[in-house]
CSV table of C-alpha atoms in Angstrom, one decimal:
chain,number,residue,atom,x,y,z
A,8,UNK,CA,105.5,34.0,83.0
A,9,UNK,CA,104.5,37.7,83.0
A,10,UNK,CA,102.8,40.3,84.8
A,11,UNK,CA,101.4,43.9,85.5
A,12,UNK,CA,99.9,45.7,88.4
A,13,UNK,CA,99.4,49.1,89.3
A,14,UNK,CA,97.6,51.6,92.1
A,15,UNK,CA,97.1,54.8,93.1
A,16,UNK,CA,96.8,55.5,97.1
A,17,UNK,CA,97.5,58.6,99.2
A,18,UNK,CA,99.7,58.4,102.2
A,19,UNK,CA,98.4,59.1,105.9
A,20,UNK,CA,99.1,62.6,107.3
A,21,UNK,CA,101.1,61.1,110.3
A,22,UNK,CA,103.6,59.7,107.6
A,23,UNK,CA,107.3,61.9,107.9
A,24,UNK,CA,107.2,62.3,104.5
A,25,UNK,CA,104.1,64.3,104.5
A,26,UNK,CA,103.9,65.8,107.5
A,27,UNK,CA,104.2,69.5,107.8
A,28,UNK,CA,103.0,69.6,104.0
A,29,UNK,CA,100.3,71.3,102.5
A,30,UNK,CA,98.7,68.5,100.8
A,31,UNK,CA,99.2,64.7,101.1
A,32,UNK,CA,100.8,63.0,99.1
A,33,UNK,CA,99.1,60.8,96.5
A,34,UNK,CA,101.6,57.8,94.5
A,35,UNK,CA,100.3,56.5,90.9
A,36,UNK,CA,102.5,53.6,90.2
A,37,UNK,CA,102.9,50.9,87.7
A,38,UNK,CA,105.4,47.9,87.1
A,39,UNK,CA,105.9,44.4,85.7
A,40,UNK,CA,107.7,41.5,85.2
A,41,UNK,CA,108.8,38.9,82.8
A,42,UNK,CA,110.0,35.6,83.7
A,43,UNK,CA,111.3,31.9,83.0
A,44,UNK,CA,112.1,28.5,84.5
A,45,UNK,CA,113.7,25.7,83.6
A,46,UNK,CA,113.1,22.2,85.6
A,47,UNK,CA,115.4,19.0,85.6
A,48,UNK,CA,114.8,15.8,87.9
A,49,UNK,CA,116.3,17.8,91.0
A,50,UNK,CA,117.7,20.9,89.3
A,51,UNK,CA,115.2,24.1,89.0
A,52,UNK,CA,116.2,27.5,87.3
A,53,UNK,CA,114.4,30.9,87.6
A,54,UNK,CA,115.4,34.4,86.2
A,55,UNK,CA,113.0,37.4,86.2
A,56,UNK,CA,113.1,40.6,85.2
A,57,UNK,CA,110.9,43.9,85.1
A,58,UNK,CA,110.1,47.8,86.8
A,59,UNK,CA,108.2,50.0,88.5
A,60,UNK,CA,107.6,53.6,88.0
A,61,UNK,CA,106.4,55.7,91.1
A,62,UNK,CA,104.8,58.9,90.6
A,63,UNK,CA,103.7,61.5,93.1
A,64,UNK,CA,100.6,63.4,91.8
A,65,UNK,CA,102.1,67.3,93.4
A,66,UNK,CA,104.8,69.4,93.1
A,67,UNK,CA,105.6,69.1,96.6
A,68,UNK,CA,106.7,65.5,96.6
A,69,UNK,CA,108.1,65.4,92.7
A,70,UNK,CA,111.6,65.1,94.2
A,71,UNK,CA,109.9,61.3,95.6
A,72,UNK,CA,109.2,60.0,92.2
A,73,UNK,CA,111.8,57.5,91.3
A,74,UNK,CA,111.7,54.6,88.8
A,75,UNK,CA,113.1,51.0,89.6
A,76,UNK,CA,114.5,48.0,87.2
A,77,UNK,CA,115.8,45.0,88.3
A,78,UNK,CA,116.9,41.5,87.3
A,79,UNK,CA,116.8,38.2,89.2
A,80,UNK,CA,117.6,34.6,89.1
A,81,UNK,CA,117.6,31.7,91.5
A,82,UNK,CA,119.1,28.2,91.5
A,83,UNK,CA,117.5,25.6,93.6
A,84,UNK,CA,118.4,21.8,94.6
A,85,UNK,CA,115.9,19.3,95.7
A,86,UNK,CA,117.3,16.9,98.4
A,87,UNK,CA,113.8,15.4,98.7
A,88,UNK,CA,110.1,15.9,97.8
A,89,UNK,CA,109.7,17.6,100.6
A,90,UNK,CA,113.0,20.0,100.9
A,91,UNK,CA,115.0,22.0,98.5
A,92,UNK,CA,118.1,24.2,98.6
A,93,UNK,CA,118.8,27.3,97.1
A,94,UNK,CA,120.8,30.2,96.1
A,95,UNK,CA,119.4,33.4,94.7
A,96,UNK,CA,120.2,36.8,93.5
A,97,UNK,CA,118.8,40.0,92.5
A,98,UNK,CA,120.4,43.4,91.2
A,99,UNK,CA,117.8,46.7,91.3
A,100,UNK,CA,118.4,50.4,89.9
A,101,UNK,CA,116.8,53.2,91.1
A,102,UNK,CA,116.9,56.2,89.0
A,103,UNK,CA,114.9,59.7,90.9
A,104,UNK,CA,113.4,62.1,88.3
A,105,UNK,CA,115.4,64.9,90.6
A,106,UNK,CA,119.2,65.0,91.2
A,107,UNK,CA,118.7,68.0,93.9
A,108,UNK,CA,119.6,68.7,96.4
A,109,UNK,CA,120.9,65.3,96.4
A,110,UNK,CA,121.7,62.7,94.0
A,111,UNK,CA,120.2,59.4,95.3
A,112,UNK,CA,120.1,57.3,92.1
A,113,UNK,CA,121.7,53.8,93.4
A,114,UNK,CA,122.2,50.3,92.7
A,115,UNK,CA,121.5,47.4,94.9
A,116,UNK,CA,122.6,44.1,95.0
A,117,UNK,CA,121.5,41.2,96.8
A,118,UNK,CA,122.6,37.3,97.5
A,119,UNK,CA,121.1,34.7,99.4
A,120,UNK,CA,121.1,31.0,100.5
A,121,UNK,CA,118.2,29.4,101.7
A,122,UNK,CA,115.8,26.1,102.0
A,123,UNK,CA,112.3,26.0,101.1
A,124,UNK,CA,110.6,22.9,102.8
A,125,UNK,CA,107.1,21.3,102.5
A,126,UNK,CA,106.1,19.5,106.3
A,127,UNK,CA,103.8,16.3,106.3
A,128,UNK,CA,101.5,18.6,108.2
A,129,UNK,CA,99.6,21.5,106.1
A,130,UNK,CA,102.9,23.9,106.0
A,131,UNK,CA,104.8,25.0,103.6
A,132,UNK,CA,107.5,27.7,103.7
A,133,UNK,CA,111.0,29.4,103.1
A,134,UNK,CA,113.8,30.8,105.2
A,135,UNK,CA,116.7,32.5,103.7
A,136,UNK,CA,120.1,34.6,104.9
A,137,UNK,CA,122.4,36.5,102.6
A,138,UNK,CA,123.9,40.7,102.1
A,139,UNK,CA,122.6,43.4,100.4
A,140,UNK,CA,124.6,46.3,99.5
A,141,UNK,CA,123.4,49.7,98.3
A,142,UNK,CA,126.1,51.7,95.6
A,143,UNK,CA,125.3,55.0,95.4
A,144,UNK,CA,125.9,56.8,92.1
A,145,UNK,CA,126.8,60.2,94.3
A,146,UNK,CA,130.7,59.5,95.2
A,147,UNK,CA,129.9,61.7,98.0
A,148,UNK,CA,127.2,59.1,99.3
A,149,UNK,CA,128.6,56.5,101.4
A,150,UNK,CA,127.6,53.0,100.2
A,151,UNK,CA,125.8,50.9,102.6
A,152,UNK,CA,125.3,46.7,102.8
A,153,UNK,CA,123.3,45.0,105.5
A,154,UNK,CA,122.4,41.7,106.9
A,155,UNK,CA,119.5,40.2,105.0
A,156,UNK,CA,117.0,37.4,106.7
A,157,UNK,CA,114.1,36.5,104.8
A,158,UNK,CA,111.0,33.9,106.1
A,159,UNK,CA,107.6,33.2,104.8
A,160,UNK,CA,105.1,30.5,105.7
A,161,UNK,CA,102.1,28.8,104.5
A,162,UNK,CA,99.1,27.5,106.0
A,163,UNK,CA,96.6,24.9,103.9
A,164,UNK,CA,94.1,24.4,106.7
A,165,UNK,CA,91.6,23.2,104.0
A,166,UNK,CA,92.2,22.3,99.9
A,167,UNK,CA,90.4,25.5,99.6
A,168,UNK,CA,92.0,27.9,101.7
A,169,UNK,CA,95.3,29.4,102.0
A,170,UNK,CA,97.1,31.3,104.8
A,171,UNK,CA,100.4,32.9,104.2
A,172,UNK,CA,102.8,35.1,106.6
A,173,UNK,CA,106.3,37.0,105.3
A,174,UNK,CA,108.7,37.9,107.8
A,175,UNK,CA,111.5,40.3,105.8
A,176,UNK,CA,114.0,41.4,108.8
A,177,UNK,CA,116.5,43.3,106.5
A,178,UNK,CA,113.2,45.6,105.9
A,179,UNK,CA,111.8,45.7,109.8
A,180,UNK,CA,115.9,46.5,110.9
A,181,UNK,CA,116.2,49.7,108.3
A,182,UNK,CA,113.0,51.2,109.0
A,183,UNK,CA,113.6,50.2,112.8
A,184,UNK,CA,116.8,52.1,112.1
A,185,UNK,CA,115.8,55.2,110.1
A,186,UNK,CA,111.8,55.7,110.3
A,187,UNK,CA,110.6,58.3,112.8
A,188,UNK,CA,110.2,56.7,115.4
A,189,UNK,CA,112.2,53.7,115.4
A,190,UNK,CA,114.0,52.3,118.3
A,191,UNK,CA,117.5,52.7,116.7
A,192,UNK,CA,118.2,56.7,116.3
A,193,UNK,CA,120.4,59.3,117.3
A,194,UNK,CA,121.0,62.7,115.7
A,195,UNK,CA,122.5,63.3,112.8
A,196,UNK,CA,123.7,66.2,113.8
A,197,UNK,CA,124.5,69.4,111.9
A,198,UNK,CA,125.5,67.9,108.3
A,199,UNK,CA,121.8,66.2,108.1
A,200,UNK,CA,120.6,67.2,104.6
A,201,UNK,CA,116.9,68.6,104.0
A,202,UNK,CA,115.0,66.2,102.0
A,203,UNK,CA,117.0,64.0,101.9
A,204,UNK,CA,116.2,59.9,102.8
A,205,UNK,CA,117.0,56.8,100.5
A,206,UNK,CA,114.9,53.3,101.5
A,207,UNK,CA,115.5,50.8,99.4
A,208,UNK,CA,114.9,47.5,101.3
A,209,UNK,CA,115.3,43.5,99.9
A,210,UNK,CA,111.9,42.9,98.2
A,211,UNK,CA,110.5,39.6,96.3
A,212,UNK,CA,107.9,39.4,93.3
A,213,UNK,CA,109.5,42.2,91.8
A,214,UNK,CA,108.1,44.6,93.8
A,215,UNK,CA,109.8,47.1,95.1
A,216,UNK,CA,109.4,49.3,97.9
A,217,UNK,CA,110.8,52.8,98.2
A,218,UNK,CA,110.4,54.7,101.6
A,219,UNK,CA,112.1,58.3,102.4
A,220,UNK,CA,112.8,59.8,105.8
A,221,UNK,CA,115.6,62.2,106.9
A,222,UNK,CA,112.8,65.3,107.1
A,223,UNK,CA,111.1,68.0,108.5
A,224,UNK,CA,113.0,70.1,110.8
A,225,UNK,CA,116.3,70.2,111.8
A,226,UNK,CA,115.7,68.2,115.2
A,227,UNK,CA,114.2,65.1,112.9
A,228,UNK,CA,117.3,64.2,111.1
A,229,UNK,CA,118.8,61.1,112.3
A,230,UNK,CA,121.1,58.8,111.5
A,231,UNK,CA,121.3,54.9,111.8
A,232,UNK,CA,122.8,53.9,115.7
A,233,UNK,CA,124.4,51.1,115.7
A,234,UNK,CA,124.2,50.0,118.9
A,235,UNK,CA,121.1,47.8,119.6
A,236,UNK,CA,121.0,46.1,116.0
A,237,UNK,CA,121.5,43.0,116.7
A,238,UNK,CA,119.4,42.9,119.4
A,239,UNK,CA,116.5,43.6,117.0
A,240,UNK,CA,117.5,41.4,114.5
A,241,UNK,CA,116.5,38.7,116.8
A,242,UNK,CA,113.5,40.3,118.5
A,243,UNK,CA,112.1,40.5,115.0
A,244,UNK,CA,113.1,37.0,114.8
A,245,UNK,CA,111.2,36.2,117.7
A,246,UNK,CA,108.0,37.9,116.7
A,247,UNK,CA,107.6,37.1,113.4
Protein backbone atom coordinates (compact mmCIF):
# COMPACT_ATOMS: atom_id res chain seq x y z
CA UNK A 1 0.00 0.00 0.00
CA UNK A 2 0.90 3.67 -0.55
CA UNK A 3 -0.08 7.06 -0.18
CA UNK A 4 0.22 10.95 -0.47
CA UNK A 5 -1.62 13.97 0.83
CA UNK A 6 -0.90 17.41 1.30
CA UNK A 7 -2.56 21.01 2.35
CA UNK A 8 -2.06 24.40 2.84
CA UNK A 9 -4.23 26.16 5.81
CA UNK A 10 -3.52 29.26 7.89
CA UNK A 11 -3.75 29.15 11.59
CA UNK A 12 -6.37 31.22 13.67
CA UNK A 13 -5.08 34.48 15.29
CA UNK A 14 -6.14 33.26 18.86
CA UNK A 15 -3.55 30.36 18.32
CA UNK A 16 -0.12 31.11 20.84
CA UNK A 17 1.93 30.58 18.15
CA UNK A 18 0.65 33.44 16.24
CA UNK A 19 -0.49 35.64 18.42
CA UNK A 20 1.26 38.96 18.93
CA UNK A 21 2.61 38.43 15.21
CA UNK A 22 2.39 40.52 12.37
CA UNK A 23 0.93 38.10 10.05
CA UNK A 24 -0.64 34.62 10.50
CA UNK A 25 0.84 32.01 9.92
CA UNK A 26 0.15 29.86 6.84
CA UNK A 27 1.69 25.79 6.81
CA UNK A 28 2.18 24.07 3.19
CA UNK A 29 2.81 20.47 3.97
CA UNK A 30 3.19 17.27 2.27
CA UNK A 31 3.87 13.54 3.31
CA UNK A 32 3.48 9.88 2.51
CA UNK A 33 3.66 6.52 3.22
CA UNK A 34 4.59 3.14 2.04
CA UNK A 35 3.43 -0.05 3.41
CA UNK A 36 2.96 -4.01 3.63
CA UNK A 37 1.18 -6.86 5.26
CA UNK A 38 1.50 -10.16 5.55
CA UNK A 39 -1.65 -12.58 6.67
CA UNK A 40 -1.51 -16.19 8.11
CA UNK A 41 -4.71 -18.24 9.50
CA UNK A 42 -4.46 -16.12 12.79
CA UNK A 43 -1.18 -14.31 12.40
CA UNK A 44 -1.22 -10.67 10.66
CA UNK A 45 1.91 -8.45 9.98
CA UNK A 46 2.08 -4.68 9.15
CA UNK A 47 5.18 -2.41 8.71
CA UNK A 48 4.91 1.17 7.24
CA UNK A 49 6.94 3.70 6.58
CA UNK A 50 7.00 7.46 5.18
CA UNK A 51 7.25 11.63 6.07
CA UNK A 52 6.04 14.74 6.18
CA UNK A 53 7.51 18.04 5.41
CA UNK A 54 5.88 21.29 7.16
CA UNK A 55 6.56 24.55 5.76
CA UNK A 56 5.56 27.89 7.05
CA UNK A 57 4.98 30.35 4.20
CA UNK A 58 6.92 33.77 6.41
CA UNK A 59 9.89 34.59 7.90
CA UNK A 60 8.36 34.91 11.07
CA UNK A 61 7.46 31.39 11.75
CA UNK A 62 10.60 29.72 9.63
CA UNK A 63 12.00 28.57 12.95
CA UNK A 64 8.27 26.18 12.91
CA UNK A 65 9.16 24.38 9.84
CA UNK A 66 10.32 20.90 10.70
CA UNK A 67 10.33 17.70 8.64
CA UNK A 68 9.25 14.18 10.16
CA UNK A 69 10.19 10.36 9.09
CA UNK A 70 9.02 7.54 10.75
CA UNK A 71 8.81 3.72 10.60
CA UNK A 72 6.19 1.35 11.97
CA UNK A 73 5.14 -2.14 12.40
CA UNK A 74 2.47 -4.05 14.15
CA UNK A 75 1.92 -7.73 15.11
CA UNK A 76 -1.55 -8.85 15.67
CA UNK A 77 -3.19 -12.31 16.98
CA UNK A 78 -6.71 -13.30 16.21
CA UNK A 79 -8.36 -15.18 19.19
CA UNK A 80 -11.58 -15.20 17.25
CA UNK A 81 -13.48 -13.64 14.24
CA UNK A 82 -14.53 -11.27 16.13
CA UNK A 83 -11.28 -10.22 18.51
CA UNK A 84 -7.72 -9.84 17.89
CA UNK A 85 -4.59 -8.97 19.94
CA UNK A 86 -1.90 -6.81 19.27
CA UNK A 87 1.42 -5.25 19.75
CA UNK A 88 2.66 -2.31 17.83
CA UNK A 89 5.47 0.05 17.44
CA UNK A 90 6.50 3.18 15.81
CA UNK A 91 9.87 5.29 15.84
CA UNK A 92 9.55 9.18 14.34
CA UNK A 93 12.44 11.82 13.67
CA UNK A 94 11.92 15.23 13.63
CA UNK A 95 14.54 17.32 12.06
CA UNK A 96 13.68 21.72 12.39
CA UNK A 97 15.22 23.61 9.49
CA UNK A 98 16.55 26.09 12.53
CA UNK A 99 18.92 24.91 15.37
CA UNK A 100 18.43 28.49 17.22
CA UNK A 101 17.90 29.54 19.71
CA UNK A 102 17.28 26.03 20.54
CA UNK A 103 18.02 22.75 19.05
CA UNK A 104 14.69 20.68 19.14
CA UNK A 105 15.50 17.93 16.59
CA UNK A 106 14.32 14.65 18.52
CA UNK A 107 13.44 11.10 18.25
CA UNK A 108 10.35 9.47 19.48
CA UNK A 109 9.56 6.16 20.19
CA UNK A 110 6.46 4.46 20.87
CA UNK A 111 5.09 0.77 22.09
CA UNK A 112 1.81 -0.51 22.56
CA UNK A 113 -0.53 -3.45 23.40
CA UNK A 114 -3.93 -3.51 22.49
CA UNK A 115 -7.21 -5.52 21.16
CA UNK A 116 -9.22 -4.57 18.28
CA UNK A 117 -12.75 -6.22 18.51
CA UNK A 118 -15.66 -6.46 16.06
CA UNK A 119 -19.31 -6.68 18.37
CA UNK A 120 -22.42 -8.70 16.84
CA UNK A 121 -24.01 -5.31 16.89
CA UNK A 122 -22.82 -2.62 14.12
CA UNK A 123 -19.42 -1.67 16.15
CA UNK A 124 -16.24 -2.05 15.46
CA UNK A 125 -13.16 -0.62 17.34
CA UNK A 126 -9.65 -0.48 19.04
CA UNK A 127 -8.29 0.31 22.44
CA UNK A 128 -4.65 0.32 23.18
CA UNK A 129 -2.04 1.32 26.20
CA UNK A 130 1.69 1.54 25.87
CA UNK A 131 4.93 4.64 26.48
CA UNK A 132 6.25 6.98 24.44
CA UNK A 133 9.41 8.59 24.94
CA UNK A 134 10.89 11.71 23.34
CA UNK A 135 15.11 11.78 22.99
CA UNK A 136 16.20 14.95 22.36
CA UNK A 137 19.26 15.43 20.19
CA UNK A 138 20.27 18.72 22.49
CA UNK A 139 22.04 16.96 25.64
CA UNK A 140 20.98 20.02 27.33
CA UNK A 141 17.14 19.06 26.64
CA UNK A 142 15.77 16.72 29.12
CA UNK A 143 14.18 13.67 27.46
CA UNK A 144 10.60 13.14 28.24
CA UNK A 145 8.24 9.62 27.99
CA UNK A 146 4.58 9.54 28.87
CA UNK A 147 1.66 7.32 29.27
CA UNK A 148 0.07 6.57 26.05
CA UNK A 149 -3.88 5.44 25.76
CA UNK A 150 -5.22 5.20 22.44
CA UNK A 151 -9.34 4.36 21.47
CA UNK A 152 -11.18 4.59 18.27
CA UNK A 153 -14.71 3.32 17.40
CA UNK A 154 -16.92 2.54 14.54
CA UNK A 155 -20.39 2.91 13.81
CA UNK A 156 -22.12 0.96 10.61
CA UNK A 157 -25.63 2.15 11.17
CA UNK A 158 -26.43 1.23 7.50
CA UNK A 159 -24.09 -0.90 4.66
CA UNK A 160 -23.64 2.48 3.35
CA UNK A 161 -22.67 4.68 6.00
CA UNK A 162 -19.86 4.90 8.39
CA UNK A 163 -19.30 6.70 11.67
CA UNK A 164 -16.04 6.73 13.28
CA UNK A 165 -14.70 8.54 16.75
CA UNK A 166 -10.69 8.52 17.97
CA UNK A 167 -10.01 9.23 21.38
CA UNK A 168 -5.89 9.76 21.66
CA UNK A 169 -5.30 10.65 25.51
CA UNK A 170 -1.47 10.79 25.35
CA UNK A 171 -2.33 13.93 22.77
CA UNK A 172 -5.43 15.56 24.97
CA UNK A 173 -2.93 15.07 28.41
CA UNK A 174 0.20 17.10 26.62
CA UNK A 175 -1.68 19.75 25.23
CA UNK A 176 -3.82 19.77 28.52
CA UNK A 177 -0.39 20.14 29.97
CA UNK A 178 1.43 22.71 27.84
CA UNK A 179 -1.14 24.58 25.50
CA UNK A 180 -2.24 27.99 26.74
CA UNK A 181 -4.68 27.52 28.50
CA UNK A 182 -4.67 24.11 29.74
CA UNK A 183 -5.78 23.01 33.05
CA UNK A 184 -2.21 21.65 34.07
CA UNK A 185 0.32 24.81 34.23
CA UNK A 186 2.48 26.67 36.38
CA UNK A 187 5.29 29.06 35.55
CA UNK A 188 8.25 28.17 34.20
CA UNK A 189 9.85 30.64 35.79
CA UNK A 190 12.88 32.66 34.85
CA UNK A 191 15.01 29.97 32.65
CA UNK A 192 11.73 29.75 30.18
CA UNK A 193 13.34 30.09 26.73
CA UNK A 194 11.77 32.50 23.93
CA UNK A 195 10.48 30.46 21.21
CA UNK A 196 10.88 27.76 22.35
CA UNK A 197 8.04 24.67 22.47
CA UNK A 198 8.45 20.94 21.14
CA UNK A 199 4.80 18.94 20.55
CA UNK A 200 5.28 15.88 19.30
CA UNK A 201 2.27 13.66 20.39
CA UNK A 202 1.54 9.62 19.40
CA UNK A 203 -0.18 9.83 15.95
CA UNK A 204 -1.59 6.85 13.58
CA UNK A 205 -1.70 6.79 9.64
CA UNK A 206 1.45 8.29 9.45
CA UNK A 207 0.46 11.53 10.20
CA UNK A 208 2.06 13.45 12.22
CA UNK A 209 1.25 16.34 14.21
CA UNK A 210 3.66 19.01 15.41
CA UNK A 211 2.26 21.79 17.81
CA UNK A 212 4.66 24.61 19.57
CA UNK A 213 3.91 26.62 22.62
CA UNK A 214 6.26 28.06 25.31
CA UNK A 215 5.68 31.94 23.73
CA UNK A 216 4.95 35.32 23.76
CA UNK A 217 5.90 37.09 26.78
CA UNK A 218 7.70 36.30 29.64
CA UNK A 219 4.40 35.67 31.91
CA UNK A 220 3.29 32.81 29.17
CA UNK A 221 6.04 30.44 29.67
CA UNK A 222 4.98 27.45 31.49
CA UNK A 223 6.01 24.35 32.31
CA UNK A 224 4.18 20.92 32.58
CA UNK A 225 2.52 20.58 36.58
CA UNK A 226 2.38 17.49 37.49
CA UNK A 227 -0.06 17.45 39.91
CA UNK A 228 -3.65 16.78 38.49
CA UNK A 229 -2.49 14.30 35.58
CA UNK A 230 -3.92 11.53 36.44
CA UNK A 231 -6.93 12.95 37.18
CA UNK A 232 -7.20 14.03 33.47
CA UNK A 233 -6.11 11.01 32.16
CA UNK A 234 -9.35 9.58 33.34
CA UNK A 235 -11.60 12.57 32.75
CA UNK A 236 -10.57 12.23 29.11
CA UNK A 237 -11.33 8.77 29.54
CA UNK A 238 -14.65 9.56 30.66
CA UNK A 239 -15.52 11.96 27.88
CA UNK A 240 -14.32 10.43 25.06
Amino acid sequence: TAGIDGGSFTEPRYEPASANQPEPAQNENVGGYVGAQYRTDRLRFDVQAGGRENDYQSPYYDYRDVTSTFVSGRVSYAVSPDLAVFVQGRQTDFDYDLAAPVNRDATQQSVQIGASFELSAPFAGEVSVGSVKEDKDDPAQEDTDSLSLNASLQWFPTQLTTVTTEADVAEAVWLAANEAGGPLRRPAGADAIPGYGLCHPPDQGGKDHVCESHRGSASQYYQPASSGIWATVFQLLAGS
